mmCIF file of N, CA and C in Angstrom:
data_model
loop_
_atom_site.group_PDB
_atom_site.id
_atom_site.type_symbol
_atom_site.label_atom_id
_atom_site.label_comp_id
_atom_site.label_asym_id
_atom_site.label_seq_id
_atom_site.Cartn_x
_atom_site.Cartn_y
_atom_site.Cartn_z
ATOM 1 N N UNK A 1 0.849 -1.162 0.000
ATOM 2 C CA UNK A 1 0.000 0.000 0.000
ATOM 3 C C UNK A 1 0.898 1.229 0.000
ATOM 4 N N UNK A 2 0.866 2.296 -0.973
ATOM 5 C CA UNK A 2 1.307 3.498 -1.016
ATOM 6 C C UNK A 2 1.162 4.058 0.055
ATOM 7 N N UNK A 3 2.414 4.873 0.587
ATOM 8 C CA UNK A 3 1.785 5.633 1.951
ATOM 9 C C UNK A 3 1.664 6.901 1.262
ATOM 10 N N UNK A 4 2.408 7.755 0.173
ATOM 11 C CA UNK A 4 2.273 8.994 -0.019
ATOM 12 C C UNK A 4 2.280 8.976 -1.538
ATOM 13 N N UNK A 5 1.818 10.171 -2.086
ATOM 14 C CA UNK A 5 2.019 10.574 -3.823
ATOM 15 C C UNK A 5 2.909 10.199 -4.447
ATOM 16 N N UNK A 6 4.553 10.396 -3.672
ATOM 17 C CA UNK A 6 5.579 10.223 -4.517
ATOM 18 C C UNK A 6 5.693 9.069 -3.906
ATOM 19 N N UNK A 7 5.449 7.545 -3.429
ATOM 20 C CA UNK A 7 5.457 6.251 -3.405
ATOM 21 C C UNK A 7 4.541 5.942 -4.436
ATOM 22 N N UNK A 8 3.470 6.707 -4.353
ATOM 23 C CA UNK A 8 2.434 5.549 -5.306
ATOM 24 C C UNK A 8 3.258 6.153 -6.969
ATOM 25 N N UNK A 9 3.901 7.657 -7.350
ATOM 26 C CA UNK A 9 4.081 7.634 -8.422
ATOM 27 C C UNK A 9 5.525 6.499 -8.621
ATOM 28 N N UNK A 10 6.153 6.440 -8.119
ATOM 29 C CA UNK A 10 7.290 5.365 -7.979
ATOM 30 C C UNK A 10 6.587 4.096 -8.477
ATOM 31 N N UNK A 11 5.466 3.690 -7.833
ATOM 32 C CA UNK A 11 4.835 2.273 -7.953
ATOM 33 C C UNK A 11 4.679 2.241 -9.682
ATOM 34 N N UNK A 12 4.065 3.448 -9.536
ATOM 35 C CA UNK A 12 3.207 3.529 -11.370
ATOM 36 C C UNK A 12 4.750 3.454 -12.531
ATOM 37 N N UNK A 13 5.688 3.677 -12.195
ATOM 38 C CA UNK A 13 6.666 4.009 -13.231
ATOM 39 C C UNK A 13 7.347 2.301 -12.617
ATOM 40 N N UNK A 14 7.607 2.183 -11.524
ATOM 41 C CA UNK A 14 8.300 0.577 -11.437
ATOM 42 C C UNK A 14 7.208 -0.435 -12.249
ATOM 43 N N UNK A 15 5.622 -0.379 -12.074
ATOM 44 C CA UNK A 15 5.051 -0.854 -12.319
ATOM 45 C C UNK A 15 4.790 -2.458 -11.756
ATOM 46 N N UNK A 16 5.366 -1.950 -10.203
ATOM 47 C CA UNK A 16 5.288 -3.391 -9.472
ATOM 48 C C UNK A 16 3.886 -3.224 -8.763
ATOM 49 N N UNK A 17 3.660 -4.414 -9.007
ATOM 50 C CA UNK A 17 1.658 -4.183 -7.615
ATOM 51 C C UNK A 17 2.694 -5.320 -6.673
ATOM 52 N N UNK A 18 1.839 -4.222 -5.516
ATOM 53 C CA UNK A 18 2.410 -4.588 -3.932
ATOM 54 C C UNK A 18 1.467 -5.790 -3.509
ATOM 55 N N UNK A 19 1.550 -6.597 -2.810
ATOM 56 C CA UNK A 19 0.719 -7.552 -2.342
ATOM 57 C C UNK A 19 0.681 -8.766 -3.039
ATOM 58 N N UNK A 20 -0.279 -9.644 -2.865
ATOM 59 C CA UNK A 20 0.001 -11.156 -3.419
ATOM 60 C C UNK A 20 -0.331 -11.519 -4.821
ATOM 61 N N UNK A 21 0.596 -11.926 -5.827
ATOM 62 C CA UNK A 21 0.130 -11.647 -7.003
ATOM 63 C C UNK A 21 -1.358 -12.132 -7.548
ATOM 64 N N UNK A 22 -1.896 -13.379 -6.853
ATOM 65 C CA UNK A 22 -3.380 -13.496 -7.295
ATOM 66 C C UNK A 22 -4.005 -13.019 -5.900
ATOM 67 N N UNK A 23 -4.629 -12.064 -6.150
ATOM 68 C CA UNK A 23 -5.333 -11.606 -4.967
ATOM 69 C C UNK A 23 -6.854 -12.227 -4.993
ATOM 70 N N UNK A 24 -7.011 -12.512 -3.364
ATOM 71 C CA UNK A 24 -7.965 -13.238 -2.554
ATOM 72 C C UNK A 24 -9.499 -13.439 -3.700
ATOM 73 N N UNK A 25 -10.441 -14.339 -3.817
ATOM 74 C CA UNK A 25 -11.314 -13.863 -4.516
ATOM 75 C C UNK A 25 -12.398 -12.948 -3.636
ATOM 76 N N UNK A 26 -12.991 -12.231 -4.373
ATOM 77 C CA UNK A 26 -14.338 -11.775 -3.393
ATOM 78 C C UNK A 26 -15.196 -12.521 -2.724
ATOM 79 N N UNK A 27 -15.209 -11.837 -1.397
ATOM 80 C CA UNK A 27 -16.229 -12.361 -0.423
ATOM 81 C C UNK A 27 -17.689 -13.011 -1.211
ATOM 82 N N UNK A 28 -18.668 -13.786 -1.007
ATOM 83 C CA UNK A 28 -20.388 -13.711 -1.461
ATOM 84 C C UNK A 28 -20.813 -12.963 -0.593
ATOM 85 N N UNK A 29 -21.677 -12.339 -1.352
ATOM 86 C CA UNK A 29 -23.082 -11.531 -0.621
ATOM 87 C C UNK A 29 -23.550 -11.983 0.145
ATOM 88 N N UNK A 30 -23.384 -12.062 1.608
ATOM 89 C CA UNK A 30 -24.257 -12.448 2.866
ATOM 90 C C UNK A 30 -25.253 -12.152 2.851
ATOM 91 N N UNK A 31 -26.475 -13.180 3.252
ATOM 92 C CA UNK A 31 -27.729 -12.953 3.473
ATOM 93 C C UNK A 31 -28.467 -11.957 4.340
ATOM 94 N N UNK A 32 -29.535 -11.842 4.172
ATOM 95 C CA UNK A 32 -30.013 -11.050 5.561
ATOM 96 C C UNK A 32 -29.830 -11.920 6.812
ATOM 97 N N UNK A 33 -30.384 -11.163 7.918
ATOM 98 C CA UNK A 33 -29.804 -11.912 8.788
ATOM 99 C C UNK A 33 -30.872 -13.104 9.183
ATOM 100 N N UNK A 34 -30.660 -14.132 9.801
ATOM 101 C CA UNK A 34 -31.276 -14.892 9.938
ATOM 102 C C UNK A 34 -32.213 -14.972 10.533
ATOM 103 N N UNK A 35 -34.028 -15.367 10.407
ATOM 104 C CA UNK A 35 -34.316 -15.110 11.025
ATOM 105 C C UNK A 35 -35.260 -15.450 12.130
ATOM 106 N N UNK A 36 -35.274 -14.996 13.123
ATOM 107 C CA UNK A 36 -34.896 -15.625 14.736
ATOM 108 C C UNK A 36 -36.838 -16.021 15.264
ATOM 109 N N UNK A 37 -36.888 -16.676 15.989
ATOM 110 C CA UNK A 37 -38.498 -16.761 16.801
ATOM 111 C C UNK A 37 -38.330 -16.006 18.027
ATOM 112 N N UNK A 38 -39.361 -15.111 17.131
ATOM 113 C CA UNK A 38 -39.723 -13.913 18.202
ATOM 114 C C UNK A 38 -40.551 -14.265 19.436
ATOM 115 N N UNK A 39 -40.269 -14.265 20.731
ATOM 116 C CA UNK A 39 -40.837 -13.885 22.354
ATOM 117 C C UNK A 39 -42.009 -13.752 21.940
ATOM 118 N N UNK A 40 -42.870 -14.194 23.173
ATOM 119 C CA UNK A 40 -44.398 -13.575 23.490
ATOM 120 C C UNK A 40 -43.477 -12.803 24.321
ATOM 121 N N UNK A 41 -44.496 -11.637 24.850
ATOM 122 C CA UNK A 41 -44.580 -10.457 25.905
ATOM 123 C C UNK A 41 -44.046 -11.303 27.161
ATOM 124 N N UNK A 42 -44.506 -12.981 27.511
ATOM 125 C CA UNK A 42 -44.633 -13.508 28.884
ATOM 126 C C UNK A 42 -43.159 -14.361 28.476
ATOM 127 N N UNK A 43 -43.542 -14.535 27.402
ATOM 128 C CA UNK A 43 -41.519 -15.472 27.563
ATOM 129 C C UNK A 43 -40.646 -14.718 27.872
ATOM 130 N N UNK A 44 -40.516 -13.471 27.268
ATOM 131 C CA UNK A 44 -39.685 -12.259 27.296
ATOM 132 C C UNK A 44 -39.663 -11.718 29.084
ATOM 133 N N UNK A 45 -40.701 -11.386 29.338
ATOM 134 C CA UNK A 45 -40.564 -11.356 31.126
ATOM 135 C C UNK A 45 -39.995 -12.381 31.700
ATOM 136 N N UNK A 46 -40.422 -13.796 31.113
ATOM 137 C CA UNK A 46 -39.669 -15.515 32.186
ATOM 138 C C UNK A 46 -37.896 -14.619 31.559
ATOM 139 N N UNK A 47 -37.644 -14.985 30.406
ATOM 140 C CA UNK A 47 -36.074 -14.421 30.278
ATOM 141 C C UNK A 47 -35.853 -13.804 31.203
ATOM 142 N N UNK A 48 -36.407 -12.392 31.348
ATOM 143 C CA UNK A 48 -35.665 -11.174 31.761
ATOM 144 C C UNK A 48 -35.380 -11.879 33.503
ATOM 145 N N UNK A 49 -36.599 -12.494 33.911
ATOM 146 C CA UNK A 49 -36.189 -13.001 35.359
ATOM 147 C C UNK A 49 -35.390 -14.029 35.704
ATOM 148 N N UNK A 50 -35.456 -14.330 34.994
ATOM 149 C CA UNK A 50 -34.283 -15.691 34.536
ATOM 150 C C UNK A 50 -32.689 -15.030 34.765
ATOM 151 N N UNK A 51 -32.676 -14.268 33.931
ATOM 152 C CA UNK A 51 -31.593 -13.351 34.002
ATOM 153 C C UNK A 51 -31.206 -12.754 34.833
ATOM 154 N N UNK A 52 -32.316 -11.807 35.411
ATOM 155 C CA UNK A 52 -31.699 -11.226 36.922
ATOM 156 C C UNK A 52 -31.507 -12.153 37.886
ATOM 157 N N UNK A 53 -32.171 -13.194 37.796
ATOM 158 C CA UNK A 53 -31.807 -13.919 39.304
ATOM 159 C C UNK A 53 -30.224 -14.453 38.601
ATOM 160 N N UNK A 54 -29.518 -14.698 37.620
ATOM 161 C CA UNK A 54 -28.187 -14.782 37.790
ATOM 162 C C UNK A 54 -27.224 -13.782 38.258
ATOM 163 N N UNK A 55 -27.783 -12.468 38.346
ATOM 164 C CA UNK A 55 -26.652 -11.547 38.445
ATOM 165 C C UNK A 55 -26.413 -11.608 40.227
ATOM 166 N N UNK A 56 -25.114 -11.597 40.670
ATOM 167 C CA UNK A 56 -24.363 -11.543 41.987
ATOM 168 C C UNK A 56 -24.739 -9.878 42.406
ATOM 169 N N UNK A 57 -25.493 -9.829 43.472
ATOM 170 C CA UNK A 57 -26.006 -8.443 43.503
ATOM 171 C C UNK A 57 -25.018 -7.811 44.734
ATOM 172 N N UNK A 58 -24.873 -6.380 45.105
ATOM 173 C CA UNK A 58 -23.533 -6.334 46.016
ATOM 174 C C UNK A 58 -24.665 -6.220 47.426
ATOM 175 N N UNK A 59 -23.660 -6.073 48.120
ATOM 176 C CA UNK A 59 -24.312 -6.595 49.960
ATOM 177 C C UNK A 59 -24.512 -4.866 50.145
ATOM 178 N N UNK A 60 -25.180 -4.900 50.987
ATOM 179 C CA UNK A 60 -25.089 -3.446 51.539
ATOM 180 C C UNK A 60 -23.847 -3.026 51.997
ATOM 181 N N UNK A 61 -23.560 -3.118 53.070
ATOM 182 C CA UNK A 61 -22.021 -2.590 53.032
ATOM 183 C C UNK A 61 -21.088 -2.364 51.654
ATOM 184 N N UNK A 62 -20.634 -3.746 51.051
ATOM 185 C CA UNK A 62 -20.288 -3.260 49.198
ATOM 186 C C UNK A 62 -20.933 -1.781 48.888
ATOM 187 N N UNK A 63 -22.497 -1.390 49.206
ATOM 188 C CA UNK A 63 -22.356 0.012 48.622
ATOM 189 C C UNK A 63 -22.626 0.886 48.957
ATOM 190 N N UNK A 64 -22.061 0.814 50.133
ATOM 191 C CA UNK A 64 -22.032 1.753 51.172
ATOM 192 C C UNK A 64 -20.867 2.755 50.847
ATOM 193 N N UNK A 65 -19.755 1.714 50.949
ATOM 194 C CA UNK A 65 -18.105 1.701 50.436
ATOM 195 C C UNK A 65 -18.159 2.645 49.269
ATOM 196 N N UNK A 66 -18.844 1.510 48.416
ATOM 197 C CA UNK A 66 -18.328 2.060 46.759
ATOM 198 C C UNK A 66 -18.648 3.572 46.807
ATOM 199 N N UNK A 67 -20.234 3.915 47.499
ATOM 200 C CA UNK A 67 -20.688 5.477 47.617
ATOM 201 C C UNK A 67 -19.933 6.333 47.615
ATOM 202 N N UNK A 68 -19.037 6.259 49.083
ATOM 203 C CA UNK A 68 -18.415 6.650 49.943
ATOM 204 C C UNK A 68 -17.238 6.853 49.383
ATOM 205 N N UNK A 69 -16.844 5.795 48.759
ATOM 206 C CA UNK A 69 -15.382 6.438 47.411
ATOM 207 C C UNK A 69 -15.890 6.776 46.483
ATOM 208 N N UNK A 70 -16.960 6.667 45.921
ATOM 209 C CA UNK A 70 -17.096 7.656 44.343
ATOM 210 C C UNK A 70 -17.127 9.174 45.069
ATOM 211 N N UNK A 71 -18.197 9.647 46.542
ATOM 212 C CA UNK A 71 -17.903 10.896 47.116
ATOM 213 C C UNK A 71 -16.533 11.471 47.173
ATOM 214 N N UNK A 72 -15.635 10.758 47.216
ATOM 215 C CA UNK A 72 -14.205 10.645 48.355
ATOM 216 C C UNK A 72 -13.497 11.678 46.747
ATOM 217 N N UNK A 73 -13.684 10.304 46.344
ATOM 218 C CA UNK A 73 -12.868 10.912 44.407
ATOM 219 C C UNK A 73 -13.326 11.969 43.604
ATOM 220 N N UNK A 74 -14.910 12.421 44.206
ATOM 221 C CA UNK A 74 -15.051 13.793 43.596
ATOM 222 C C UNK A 74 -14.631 14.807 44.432
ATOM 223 N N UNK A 75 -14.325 14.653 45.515
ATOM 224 C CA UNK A 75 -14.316 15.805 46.781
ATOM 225 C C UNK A 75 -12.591 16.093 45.459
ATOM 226 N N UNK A 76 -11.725 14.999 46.092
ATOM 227 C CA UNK A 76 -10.520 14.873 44.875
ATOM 228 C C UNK A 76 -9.833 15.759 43.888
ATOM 229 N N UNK A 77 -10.800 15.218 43.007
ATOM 230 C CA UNK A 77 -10.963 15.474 41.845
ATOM 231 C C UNK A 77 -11.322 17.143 41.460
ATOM 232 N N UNK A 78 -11.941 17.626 42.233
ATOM 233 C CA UNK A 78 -12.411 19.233 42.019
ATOM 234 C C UNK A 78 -11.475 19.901 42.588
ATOM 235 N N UNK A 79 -10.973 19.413 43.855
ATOM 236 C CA UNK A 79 -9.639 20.108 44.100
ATOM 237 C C UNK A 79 -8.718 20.023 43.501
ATOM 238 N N UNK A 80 -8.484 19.494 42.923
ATOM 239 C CA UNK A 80 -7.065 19.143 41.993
ATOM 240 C C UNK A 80 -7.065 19.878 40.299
ATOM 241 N N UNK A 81 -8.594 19.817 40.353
ATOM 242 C CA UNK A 81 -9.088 21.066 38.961
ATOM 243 C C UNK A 81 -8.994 22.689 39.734
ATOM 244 N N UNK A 82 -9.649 22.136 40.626
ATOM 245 C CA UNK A 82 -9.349 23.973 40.814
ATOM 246 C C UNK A 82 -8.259 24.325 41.162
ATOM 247 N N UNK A 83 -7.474 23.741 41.837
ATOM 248 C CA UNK A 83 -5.973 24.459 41.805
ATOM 249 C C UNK A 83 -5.561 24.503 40.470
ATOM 250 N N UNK A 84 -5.262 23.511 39.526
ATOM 251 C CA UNK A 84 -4.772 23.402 38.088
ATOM 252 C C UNK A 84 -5.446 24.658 37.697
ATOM 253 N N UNK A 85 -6.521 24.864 37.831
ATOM 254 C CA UNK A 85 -7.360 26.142 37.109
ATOM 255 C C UNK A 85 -6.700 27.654 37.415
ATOM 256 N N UNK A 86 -6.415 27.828 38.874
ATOM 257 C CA UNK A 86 -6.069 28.885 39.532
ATOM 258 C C UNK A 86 -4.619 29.344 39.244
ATOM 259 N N UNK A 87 -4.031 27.995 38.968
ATOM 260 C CA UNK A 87 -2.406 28.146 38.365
ATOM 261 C C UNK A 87 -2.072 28.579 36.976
ATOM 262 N N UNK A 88 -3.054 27.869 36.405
ATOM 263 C CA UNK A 88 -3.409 28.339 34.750
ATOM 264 C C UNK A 88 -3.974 30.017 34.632
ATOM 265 N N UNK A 89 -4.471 30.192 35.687
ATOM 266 C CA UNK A 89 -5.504 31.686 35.549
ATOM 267 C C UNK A 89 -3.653 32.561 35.553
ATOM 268 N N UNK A 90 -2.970 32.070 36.897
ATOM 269 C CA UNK A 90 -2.003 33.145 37.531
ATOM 270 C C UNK A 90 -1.029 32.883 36.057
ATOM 271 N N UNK A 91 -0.548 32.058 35.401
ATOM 272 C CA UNK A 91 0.356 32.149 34.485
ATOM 273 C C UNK A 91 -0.063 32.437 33.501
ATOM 274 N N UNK A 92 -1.452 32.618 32.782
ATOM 275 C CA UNK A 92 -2.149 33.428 31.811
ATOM 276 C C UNK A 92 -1.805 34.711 32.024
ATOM 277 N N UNK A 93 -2.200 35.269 33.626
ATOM 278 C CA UNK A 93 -2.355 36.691 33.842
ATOM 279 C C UNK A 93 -0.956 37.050 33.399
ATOM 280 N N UNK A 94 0.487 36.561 33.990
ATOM 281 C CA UNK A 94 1.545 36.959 34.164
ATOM 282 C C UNK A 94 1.722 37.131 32.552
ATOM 283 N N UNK A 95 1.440 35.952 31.313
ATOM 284 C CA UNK A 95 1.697 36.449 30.426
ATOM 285 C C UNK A 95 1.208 37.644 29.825
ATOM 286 N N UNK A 96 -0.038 37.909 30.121
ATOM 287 C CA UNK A 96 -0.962 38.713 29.390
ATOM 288 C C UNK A 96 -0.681 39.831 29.791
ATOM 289 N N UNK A 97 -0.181 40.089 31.361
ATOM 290 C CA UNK A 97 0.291 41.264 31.482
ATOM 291 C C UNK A 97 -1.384 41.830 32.291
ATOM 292 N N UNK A 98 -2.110 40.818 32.680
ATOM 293 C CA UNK A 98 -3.744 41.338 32.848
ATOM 294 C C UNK A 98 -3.378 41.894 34.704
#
């Protein structure tokens, strides 16, 4: 594959093609997609409960915790922007001369 103008004009005057001399044949036209047996309204609810009763749900404490650090990491997180911000303001000003 040419990466730039003056590679691909190089190619055209060597007159070498890059890659495998019989190239791959074309893919066939894939069908639509296949198609599936649609749920009643009541199978579709048995699934969905089916499903939730597999998921491992967390204990209370688990999200108590997790709360308590997503709070922790924004308290964080805003301090660490607003200083960055306040440092950015003071070395703007100094350039600007404001």
């Amino acid at each position: 594959m040419a990466s730039n103008e003056a590679t691909k004009k190089v190619d055209l005057v060597r007159g070498a093609a890059r890659g495998p001399a019989n190239p791959p044949p074309a893919r066939p036209a894939t069908s639509a997609r296949a198609t599936q047996k649609r749920a009643t309204p009541g199978e579709f609810f048995a699934q969905v409960r089916d499903e939730a009763r597999k998921v491992t749900w967390p204990s209370r404490r688990e999200t108590t915790i997790t709360t308590i650090m997503v709070f922790v990491m924004v308290v964080v997180t805003s301090l660490f922007f607003t200083v960055v911000d306040q440092a950015l303001r003071f070395v703007v000003g100094l350039i600007l001369g404001l």
